[in-house]
PDB file of C-alpha atoms and ligand atoms in Angstrom:
ATOM      1  CA  UNK A   1      32.011 -29.000  57.079  1.00  0.00           C
ATOM      2  CA  UNK A   2      29.318 -28.317  59.624  1.00  0.00           C
ATOM      3  CA  UNK A   3      28.042 -30.196  62.627  1.00  0.00           C
ATOM      4  CA  UNK A   4      24.405 -30.682  61.611  1.00  0.00           C
ATOM      5  CA  UNK A   5      24.796 -32.687  58.400  1.00  0.00           C
ATOM      6  CA  UNK A   6      22.732 -30.018  56.606  1.00  0.00           C
ATOM      7  CA  UNK A   7      24.689 -27.840  54.179  1.00  0.00           C
ATOM      8  CA  UNK A   8      22.946 -24.449  53.927  1.00  0.00           C
ATOM      9  CA  UNK A   9      25.309 -23.070  51.257  1.00  0.00           C
ATOM     10  CA  UNK A  10      24.793 -26.139  49.061  1.00  0.00           C
ATOM     11  CA  UNK A  11      21.060 -26.004  49.685  1.00  0.00           C
ATOM     12  CA  UNK A  12      21.006 -22.315  48.694  1.00  0.00           C
ATOM     13  CA  UNK A  13      22.793 -23.108  45.426  1.00  0.00           C
ATOM     14  CA  UNK A  14      20.272 -25.823  44.602  1.00  0.00           C
ATOM     15  CA  UNK A  15      17.345 -23.538  45.441  1.00  0.00           C
ATOM     16  CA  UNK A  16      18.755 -20.759  43.278  1.00  0.00           C
ATOM     17  CA  UNK A  17      19.412 -23.052  40.307  1.00  0.00           C
ATOM     18  CA  UNK A  18      15.995 -24.706  40.440  1.00  0.00           C
ATOM     19  CA  UNK A  19      14.202 -21.382  40.932  1.00  0.00           C
ATOM     20  CA  UNK A  20      15.999 -19.530  38.139  1.00  0.00           C
ATOM     21  CA  UNK A  21      15.294 -22.392  35.743  1.00  0.00           C
ATOM     22  CA  UNK A  22      11.556 -21.860  36.196  1.00  0.00           C
ATOM     23  CA  UNK A  23      11.439 -18.101  36.049  1.00  0.00           C
ATOM     24  CA  UNK A  24      11.778 -17.010  39.661  1.00  0.00           C
ATOM     25  CA  UNK A  25      13.591 -13.805  40.532  1.00  0.00           C
ATOM     26  CA  UNK A  26      16.279 -14.516  43.128  1.00  0.00           C
ATOM     27  CA  UNK A  27      17.342 -11.773  45.521  1.00  0.00           C
ATOM     28  CA  UNK A  28      19.262 -11.849  48.783  1.00  0.00           C
ATOM     29  CA  UNK A  29      18.937 -10.866  52.404  1.00  0.00           C
ATOM     30  CA  UNK A  30      22.141 -10.092  54.320  1.00  0.00           C
ATOM     31  CA  UNK A  31      24.430 -13.135  54.076  1.00  0.00           C
ATOM     32  CA  UNK A  32      25.583 -15.304  56.980  1.00  0.00           C
ATOM     33  CA  UNK A  33      28.958 -16.975  57.578  1.00  0.00           C
ATOM     34  CA  UNK A  34      27.447 -20.348  56.630  1.00  0.00           C
ATOM     35  CA  UNK A  35      25.858 -19.236  53.394  1.00  0.00           C
ATOM     36  CA  UNK A  36      23.717 -16.747  51.484  1.00  0.00           C
ATOM     37  CA  UNK A  37      20.064 -16.070  52.214  1.00  0.00           C
ATOM     38  CA  UNK A  38      18.224 -16.106  48.878  1.00  0.00           C
ATOM     39  CA  UNK A  39      14.607 -15.089  48.623  1.00  0.00           C
ATOM     40  CA  UNK A  40      12.382 -15.778  45.682  1.00  0.00           C
ATOM     41  CA  UNK A  41       9.597 -14.065  43.898  1.00  0.00           C
ATOM     42  CA  UNK A  42       7.483 -15.030  40.904  1.00  0.00           C
ATOM     43  CA  UNK A  43       4.252 -13.725  39.430  1.00  0.00           C
ATOM     44  CA  UNK A  44       1.418 -16.184  38.931  1.00  0.00           C
ATOM     45  CA  UNK A  45       1.617 -18.102  35.659  1.00  0.00           C
ATOM     46  CA  UNK A  46      -2.189 -18.073  35.589  1.00  0.00           C
ATOM     47  CA  UNK A  47      -2.374 -14.286  35.097  1.00  0.00           C
ATOM     48  CA  UNK A  48      -2.384 -11.074  37.097  1.00  0.00           C
ATOM     49  CA  UNK A  49      -5.620 -11.666  39.033  1.00  0.00           C
ATOM     50  CA  UNK A  50      -4.133 -14.163  41.443  1.00  0.00           C
ATOM     51  CA  UNK A  51      -3.696 -14.132  45.227  1.00  0.00           C
ATOM     52  CA  UNK A  52      -0.326 -13.354  46.754  1.00  0.00           C
ATOM     53  CA  UNK A  53       1.196 -16.047  48.954  1.00  0.00           C
ATOM     54  CA  UNK A  54       4.063 -15.612  51.421  1.00  0.00           C
ATOM     55  CA  UNK A  55       6.086 -18.647  52.505  1.00  0.00           C
ATOM     56  CA  UNK A  56       9.064 -18.866  54.810  1.00  0.00           C
ATOM     57  CA  UNK A  57      11.128 -21.450  56.626  1.00  0.00           C
ATOM     58  CA  UNK A  58      14.573 -22.291  57.965  1.00  0.00           C
ATOM     59  CA  UNK A  59      14.397 -19.712  60.757  1.00  0.00           C
ATOM     60  CA  UNK A  60      15.076 -22.395  63.395  1.00  0.00           C
ATOM     61  CA  UNK A  61      18.266 -24.236  62.483  1.00  0.00           C
ATOM     62  CA  UNK A  62      17.247 -27.536  64.045  1.00  0.00           C
ATOM     63  CA  UNK A  63      14.173 -27.789  61.801  1.00  0.00           C
ATOM     64  CA  UNK A  64      15.136 -28.906  58.307  1.00  0.00           C
ATOM     65  CA  UNK A  65      11.880 -30.350  56.927  1.00  0.00           C
ATOM     66  CA  UNK A  66      10.734 -26.884  55.792  1.00  0.00           C
ATOM     67  CA  UNK A  67      13.817 -25.987  53.736  1.00  0.00           C
ATOM     68  CA  UNK A  68      13.875 -29.473  52.194  1.00  0.00           C
ATOM     69  CA  UNK A  69      10.143 -29.233  51.405  1.00  0.00           C
ATOM     70  CA  UNK A  70      10.465 -25.830  49.699  1.00  0.00           C
ATOM     71  CA  UNK A  71      13.157 -27.197  47.383  1.00  0.00           C
ATOM     72  CA  UNK A  72      10.887 -30.130  46.510  1.00  0.00           C
ATOM     73  CA  UNK A  73       7.987 -27.764  45.726  1.00  0.00           C
ATOM     74  CA  UNK A  74      10.199 -25.598  43.507  1.00  0.00           C
ATOM     75  CA  UNK A  75      11.290 -28.645  41.504  1.00  0.00           C
ATOM     76  CA  UNK A  76       7.713 -28.728  40.178  1.00  0.00           C
ATOM     77  CA  UNK A  77       7.554 -25.605  37.962  1.00  0.00           C
ATOM     78  CA  UNK A  78       3.745 -25.590  38.220  1.00  0.00           C
ATOM     79  CA  UNK A  79       3.432 -26.018  41.976  1.00  0.00           C
ATOM     80  CA  UNK A  80       2.967 -22.267  42.495  1.00  0.00           C
ATOM     81  CA  UNK A  81       1.438 -21.551  39.070  1.00  0.00           C
ATOM     82  CA  UNK A  82      -1.796 -20.132  40.482  1.00  0.00           C
ATOM     83  CA  UNK A  83      -0.340 -17.548  42.879  1.00  0.00           C
ATOM     84  CA  UNK A  84       2.026 -14.636  43.054  1.00  0.00           C
ATOM     85  CA  UNK A  85       4.557 -16.115  45.448  1.00  0.00           C
ATOM     86  CA  UNK A  86       7.225 -14.651  47.721  1.00  0.00           C
ATOM     87  CA  UNK A  87       9.413 -17.222  49.471  1.00  0.00           C
ATOM     88  CA  UNK A  88      12.088 -16.870  52.161  1.00  0.00           C
ATOM     89  CA  UNK A  89      13.423 -20.447  52.235  1.00  0.00           C
ATOM     90  CA  UNK A  90      16.561 -20.167  54.364  1.00  0.00           C
ATOM     91  CA  UNK A  91      16.360 -17.507  57.062  1.00  0.00           C
ATOM     92  CA  UNK A  92      18.991 -18.902  59.449  1.00  0.00           C
ATOM     93  CA  UNK A  93      21.923 -20.554  57.601  1.00  0.00           C
ATOM     94  CA  UNK A  94      24.248 -20.420  60.618  1.00  0.00           C
ATOM     95  CA  UNK A  95      21.713 -22.184  62.817  1.00  0.00           C
ATOM     96  CA  UNK A  96      21.095 -24.742  60.067  1.00  0.00           C
ATOM     97  CA  UNK A  97      24.843 -25.428  59.795  1.00  0.00           C
ATOM     98  CA  UNK A  98      25.145 -25.789  63.560  1.00  0.00           C
ATOM     99  CA  UNK A  99      21.852 -27.636  63.994  1.00  0.00           C
ATOM    100  CA  UNK A 100      20.756 -25.116  66.615  1.00  0.00           C
ATOM    101  CA  UNK A 101      17.427 -23.359  67.094  1.00  0.00           C
ATOM    102  CA  UNK A 102      19.064 -19.922  67.328  1.00  0.00           C
ATOM    103  CA  UNK A 103      21.635 -18.197  65.137  1.00  0.00           C
ATOM    104  CA  UNK A 104      25.415 -18.317  65.728  1.00  0.00           C
ATOM    105  CA  UNK A 105      24.992 -15.890  68.654  1.00  0.00           C
ATOM    106  CA  UNK A 106      22.235 -18.018  70.162  1.00  0.00           C
ATOM    107  CA  UNK A 107      19.439 -15.558  69.360  1.00  0.00           C
ATOM    108  CA  UNK A 108      16.060 -17.154  68.632  1.00  0.00           C
ATOM    109  CA  UNK A 109      15.344 -15.330  65.370  1.00  0.00           C
ATOM    110  CA  UNK A 110      11.662 -16.157  65.613  1.00  0.00           C
ATOM    111  CA  UNK A 111      11.412 -14.001  68.751  1.00  0.00           C
ATOM    112  CA  UNK A 112      13.296 -11.064  67.258  1.00  0.00           C
ATOM    113  CA  UNK A 113      10.698  -9.200  65.160  1.00  0.00           C
ATOM    114  CA  UNK A 114       9.722  -6.532  67.668  1.00  0.00           C
ATOM    115  CA  UNK A 115      13.065  -4.784  68.249  1.00  0.00           C
ATOM    116  CA  UNK A 116      15.496  -6.819  66.185  1.00  0.00           C
ATOM    117  CA  UNK A 117      18.878  -7.530  67.759  1.00  0.00           C
ATOM    118  CA  UNK A 118      20.031  -9.861  64.990  1.00  0.00           C
ATOM    119  CA  UNK A 119      21.362  -8.767  61.595  1.00  0.00           C
ATOM    120  CA  UNK A 120      19.325 -11.599  60.076  1.00  0.00           C
ATOM    121  CA  UNK A 121      15.948 -10.228  61.158  1.00  0.00           C
ATOM    122  CA  UNK A 122      16.863  -6.547  60.735  1.00  0.00           C
ATOM    123  CA  UNK A 123      17.586  -7.406  57.099  1.00  0.00           C
ATOM    124  CA  UNK A 124      14.412  -9.479  56.732  1.00  0.00           C
ATOM    125  CA  UNK A 125      12.255  -6.616  58.061  1.00  0.00           C
ATOM    126  CA  UNK A 126      13.994  -4.106  55.813  1.00  0.00           C
ATOM    127  CA  UNK A 127      13.053  -6.237  52.821  1.00  0.00           C
ATOM    128  CA  UNK A 128       9.532  -6.895  54.100  1.00  0.00           C
ATOM    129  CA  UNK A 129       8.961  -3.141  54.247  1.00  0.00           C
ATOM    130  CA  UNK A 130       9.466  -3.034  50.467  1.00  0.00           C
ATOM    131  CA  UNK A 131       6.781  -5.681  49.926  1.00  0.00           C
ATOM    132  CA  UNK A 132       3.046  -5.151  50.038  1.00  0.00           C
ATOM    133  CA  UNK A 133       0.160  -7.153  51.403  1.00  0.00           C
ATOM    134  CA  UNK A 134      -0.214 -10.913  51.152  1.00  0.00           C
ATOM    135  CA  UNK A 135      -3.457 -12.868  50.949  1.00  0.00           C
ATOM    136  CA  UNK A 136      -1.962 -15.528  53.181  1.00  0.00           C
ATOM    137  CA  UNK A 137       1.318 -16.461  54.832  1.00  0.00           C
ATOM    138  CA  UNK A 138       2.575 -19.883  55.793  1.00  0.00           C
ATOM    139  CA  UNK A 139       5.615 -20.520  57.954  1.00  0.00           C
ATOM    140  CA  UNK A 140       7.015 -24.050  58.098  1.00  0.00           C
ATOM    141  CA  UNK A 141       8.340 -25.222  61.465  1.00  0.00           C
ATOM    142  CA  UNK A 142       9.054 -28.395  63.391  1.00  0.00           C
ATOM    143  CA  UNK A 143       8.587 -29.447  66.993  1.00  0.00           C
ATOM    144  CA  UNK A 144      11.556 -31.186  68.557  1.00  0.00           C
ATOM    145  CA  UNK A 145       9.359 -33.170  70.941  1.00  0.00           C
ATOM    146  CA  UNK A 146       6.288 -33.291  68.699  1.00  0.00           C
ATOM    147  CA  UNK A 147       4.062 -36.358  68.744  1.00  0.00           C
ATOM    148  CA  UNK A 148       2.129 -35.222  65.683  1.00  0.00           C
ATOM    149  CA  UNK A 149       1.467 -32.342  63.323  1.00  0.00           C
ATOM    150  CA  UNK A 150      -0.239 -29.187  64.575  1.00  0.00           C
ATOM    151  CA  UNK A 151      -0.549 -25.571  63.465  1.00  0.00           C
ATOM    152  CA  UNK A 152      -0.972 -22.053  64.753  1.00  0.00           C
ATOM    153  CA  UNK A 153      -3.699 -20.185  62.894  1.00  0.00           C
ATOM    154  CA  UNK A 154      -3.904 -16.376  62.780  1.00  0.00           C
ATOM    155  CA  UNK A 155      -6.787 -16.219  60.368  1.00  0.00           C
ATOM    156  CA  UNK A 156      -9.086 -13.226  60.097  1.00  0.00           C
ATOM    157  CA  UNK A 157     -10.160 -13.592  56.490  1.00  0.00           C
ATOM    158  CA  UNK A 158     -10.380 -17.137  55.141  1.00  0.00           C
ATOM    159  CA  UNK A 159     -12.937 -19.780  56.204  1.00  0.00           C
ATOM    160  CA  UNK A 160     -12.268 -21.009  59.755  1.00  0.00           C
ATOM    161  CA  UNK A 161     -12.449 -24.591  58.521  1.00  0.00           C
ATOM    162  CA  UNK A 162      -9.282 -24.190  56.437  1.00  0.00           C
ATOM    163  CA  UNK A 163      -6.952 -24.857  59.381  1.00  0.00           C
ATOM    164  CA  UNK A 164      -8.612 -28.224  59.902  1.00  0.00           C
ATOM    165  CA  UNK A 165      -8.281 -29.036  56.201  1.00  0.00           C
ATOM    166  CA  UNK A 166      -4.587 -28.199  56.269  1.00  0.00           C
ATOM    167  CA  UNK A 167      -4.034 -30.420  59.310  1.00  0.00           C
ATOM    168  CA  UNK A 168      -6.020 -33.244  57.712  1.00  0.00           C
ATOM    169  CA  UNK A 169      -3.745 -33.099  54.654  1.00  0.00           C
ATOM    170  CA  UNK A 170      -0.645 -33.246  56.885  1.00  0.00           C
ATOM    171  CA  UNK A 171      -2.252 -36.173  58.708  1.00  0.00           C
ATOM    172  CA  UNK A 172      -1.949 -38.320  55.599  1.00  0.00           C
ATOM    173  CA  UNK A 173       1.837 -38.320  56.153  1.00  0.00           C
ATOM    174  CA  UNK A 174       2.397 -38.001  59.906  1.00  0.00           C
ATOM    175  CA  UNK A 175       0.048 -38.418  62.867  1.00  0.00           C
ATOM    176  CA  UNK A 176      -1.949 -35.372  63.978  1.00  0.00           C
ATOM    177  CA  UNK A 177      -1.400 -34.134  67.533  1.00  0.00           C
ATOM    178  CA  UNK A 178      -4.892 -34.488  68.981  1.00  0.00           C
ATOM    179  CA  UNK A 179      -4.104 -33.432  72.549  1.00  0.00           C
ATOM    180  CA  UNK A 180      -6.594 -30.881  73.970  1.00  0.00           C
ATOM    181  CA  UNK A 181      -3.704 -28.642  75.021  1.00  0.00           C
ATOM    182  CA  UNK A 182      -0.507 -28.144  72.979  1.00  0.00           C
ATOM    183  CA  UNK A 183       2.324 -25.871  74.130  1.00  0.00           C
ATOM    184  CA  UNK A 184       0.000 -24.709  76.928  1.00  0.00           C
ATOM    185  CA  UNK A 185      -2.665 -23.528  74.447  1.00  0.00           C
ATOM    186  CA  UNK A 186      -6.080 -25.207  74.074  1.00  0.00           C
ATOM    187  CA  UNK A 187      -6.125 -26.959  70.719  1.00  0.00           C
ATOM    188  CA  UNK A 188      -8.826 -28.489  68.583  1.00  0.00           C
ATOM    189  CA  UNK A 189      -7.768 -31.329  66.301  1.00  0.00           C
ATOM    190  CA  UNK A 190      -4.228 -29.996  66.078  1.00  0.00           C
ATOM    191  CA  UNK A 191      -5.286 -26.376  65.409  1.00  0.00           C
ATOM    192  CA  UNK A 192      -4.270 -23.606  67.818  1.00  0.00           C
ATOM    193  CA  UNK A 193      -6.560 -20.744  66.881  1.00  0.00           C
ATOM    194  CA  UNK A 194      -6.056 -16.996  67.061  1.00  0.00           C
ATOM    195  CA  UNK A 195      -8.862 -16.802  69.611  1.00  0.00           C
ATOM    196  CA  UNK A 196      -7.204 -19.312  71.943  1.00  0.00           C
ATOM    197  CA  UNK A 197      -3.774 -17.719  71.475  1.00  0.00           C
ATOM    198  CA  UNK A 198      -5.175 -14.311  72.444  1.00  0.00           C
ATOM    199  CA  UNK A 199      -7.037 -15.820  75.403  1.00  0.00           C
ATOM    200  CA  UNK A 200      -3.772 -17.376  76.581  1.00  0.00           C
ATOM    201  CA  UNK A 201      -1.253 -14.614  75.833  1.00  0.00           C
ATOM    202  CA  UNK A 202      -3.347 -11.438  75.527  1.00  0.00           C
ATOM    203  CA  UNK A 203      -3.444  -9.149  72.465  1.00  0.00           C
ATOM    204  CA  UNK A 204      -0.830 -10.461  70.084  1.00  0.00           C
ATOM    205  CA  UNK A 205       0.844  -7.087  69.600  1.00  0.00           C
ATOM    206  CA  UNK A 206       1.490  -6.911  73.366  1.00  0.00           C
ATOM    207  CA  UNK A 207       3.790  -9.917  73.281  1.00  0.00           C
ATOM    208  CA  UNK A 208       7.310  -8.771  74.232  1.00  0.00           C
ATOM    209  CA  UNK A 209       9.074 -10.918  71.643  1.00  0.00           C
ATOM    210  CA  UNK A 210       7.322 -11.021  68.325  1.00  0.00           C
ATOM    211  CA  UNK A 211       7.675 -14.086  66.164  1.00  0.00           C
ATOM    212  CA  UNK A 212       7.562 -13.642  62.398  1.00  0.00           C
ATOM    213  CA  UNK A 213       3.860 -14.629  62.378  1.00  0.00           C
ATOM    214  CA  UNK A 214       2.920 -11.688  64.616  1.00  0.00           C
ATOM    215  CA  UNK A 215       4.970  -9.186  62.621  1.00  0.00           C
ATOM    216  CA  UNK A 216       3.297 -10.380  59.432  1.00  0.00           C
ATOM    217  CA  UNK A 217      -0.178 -10.283  60.954  1.00  0.00           C
ATOM    218  CA  UNK A 218       0.356  -6.697  62.093  1.00  0.00           C
ATOM    219  CA  UNK A 219       1.831  -5.412  58.834  1.00  0.00           C
ATOM    220  CA  UNK A 220       1.280  -7.719  55.888  1.00  0.00           C
ATOM    221  CA  UNK A 221      -1.536 -10.229  56.062  1.00  0.00           C
ATOM    222  CA  UNK A 222      -4.759 -11.208  57.794  1.00  0.00           C
ATOM    223  CA  UNK A 223      -4.042 -14.906  57.369  1.00  0.00           C
ATOM    224  CA  UNK A 224      -1.040 -16.728  58.806  1.00  0.00           C
ATOM    225  CA  UNK A 225      -0.471 -20.418  59.372  1.00  0.00           C
ATOM    226  CA  UNK A 226       2.526 -21.790  61.253  1.00  0.00           C
ATOM    227  CA  UNK A 227       2.836 -25.503  60.580  1.00  0.00           C
ATOM    228  CA  UNK A 228       4.669 -27.815  62.962  1.00  0.00           C
ATOM    229  CA  UNK A 229       5.850 -31.301  62.014  1.00  0.00           C
ATOM    230  CA  UNK A 230       7.049 -33.774  64.674  1.00  0.00           C
ATOM    231  CA  UNK A 231      10.824 -34.211  64.518  1.00  0.00           C
ATOM    232  CA  UNK A 232      10.895 -37.753  65.926  1.00  0.00           C
ATOM    233  CA  UNK A 233       9.310 -38.975  62.663  1.00  0.00           C
ATOM    234  CA  UNK A 234      11.306 -39.707  59.469  1.00  0.00           C
ATOM    235  CA  UNK A 235      12.356 -36.625  57.481  1.00  0.00           C
ATOM    236  CA  UNK A 236      10.687 -37.872  54.301  1.00  0.00           C
ATOM    237  CA  UNK A 237       7.286 -38.052  56.056  1.00  0.00           C
ATOM    238  CA  UNK A 238       7.711 -34.607  57.623  1.00  0.00           C
ATOM    239  CA  UNK A 239       8.633 -33.141  54.237  1.00  0.00           C
ATOM    240  CA  UNK A 240       5.554 -34.740  52.640  1.00  0.00           C
ATOM    241  CA  UNK A 241       3.385 -33.292  55.413  1.00  0.00           C
ATOM    242  CA  UNK A 242       4.778 -29.773  54.886  1.00  0.00           C
ATOM    243  CA  UNK A 243       4.252 -30.005  51.122  1.00  0.00           C
ATOM    244  CA  UNK A 244       0.682 -31.200  51.718  1.00  0.00           C
ATOM    245  CA  UNK A 245      -0.009 -28.204  53.978  1.00  0.00           C
ATOM    246  CA  UNK A 246       1.119 -25.709  51.323  1.00  0.00           C
ATOM    247  CA  UNK A 247      -0.737 -27.605  48.608  1.00  0.00           C
ATOM    248  CA  UNK A 248      -3.984 -27.445  50.611  1.00  0.00           C
ATOM    249  CA  UNK A 249      -3.668 -23.684  51.005  1.00  0.00           C
ATOM    250  CA  UNK A 250      -2.929 -23.312  47.270  1.00  0.00           C
ATOM    251  CA  UNK A 251      -5.847 -25.558  46.409  1.00  0.00           C
ATOM    252  CA  UNK A 252      -8.139 -23.291  48.416  1.00  0.00           C
ATOM    253  CA  UNK A 253      -7.032 -20.313  46.330  1.00  0.00           C
TER     254      UNK A 253
HETATM  255 ZN1   ZN B 301      10.420 -23.518  64.770  1.00  0.00          ZN
END
């Protein structure tokens, strides 16, 4: 039994069963003590000329809405019908079992993509190197002290209005964080833009500790969204908000 109430090994089994039943290929990153780390891949059901979407979550163990939301999406065999999809749904099983942001050694895995110290991210990068380019990436996160939904947008290719549309869809399930400054970054209607992030932190590749979003933007995609749902709200509402965010991106494609 674990201390968080979330069972990553059981969740992995459910993900694998649901995914295999609708034609996903299931592969694995290096395992953790608390469970395996499946990742999923499926070609678009709509045909070869489809965009390629990257999704990931469960990298912070105290943020469970993302992993729960991915399982919900996979239960609908047609949810991802229009895209080639690659999904990493459970990046930090030990943290999820413990209910901690970091892994069992206390490393924040989402700051470990520059010179990885953790086996979890070394393995993730090794696998990423075998994958090509994505048309967009979305990473599902939560904010422990959040008062509403917001998102980080590293978008150099899709319409700049898309971030606002994604937030609006999340806002049908949880409030939107409308503060002018979020996490010390100027925000507009819950969107923290690439431009504002660079103005605040400098060129993204100069950051000493790369999160997954920066690694992806440097190597795999020109479009990355990091969604944040507010943890003080009920899990069901946060899950709905995360599903709505992914659905809005899919709808755009
Ligand atoms: Zn997070």
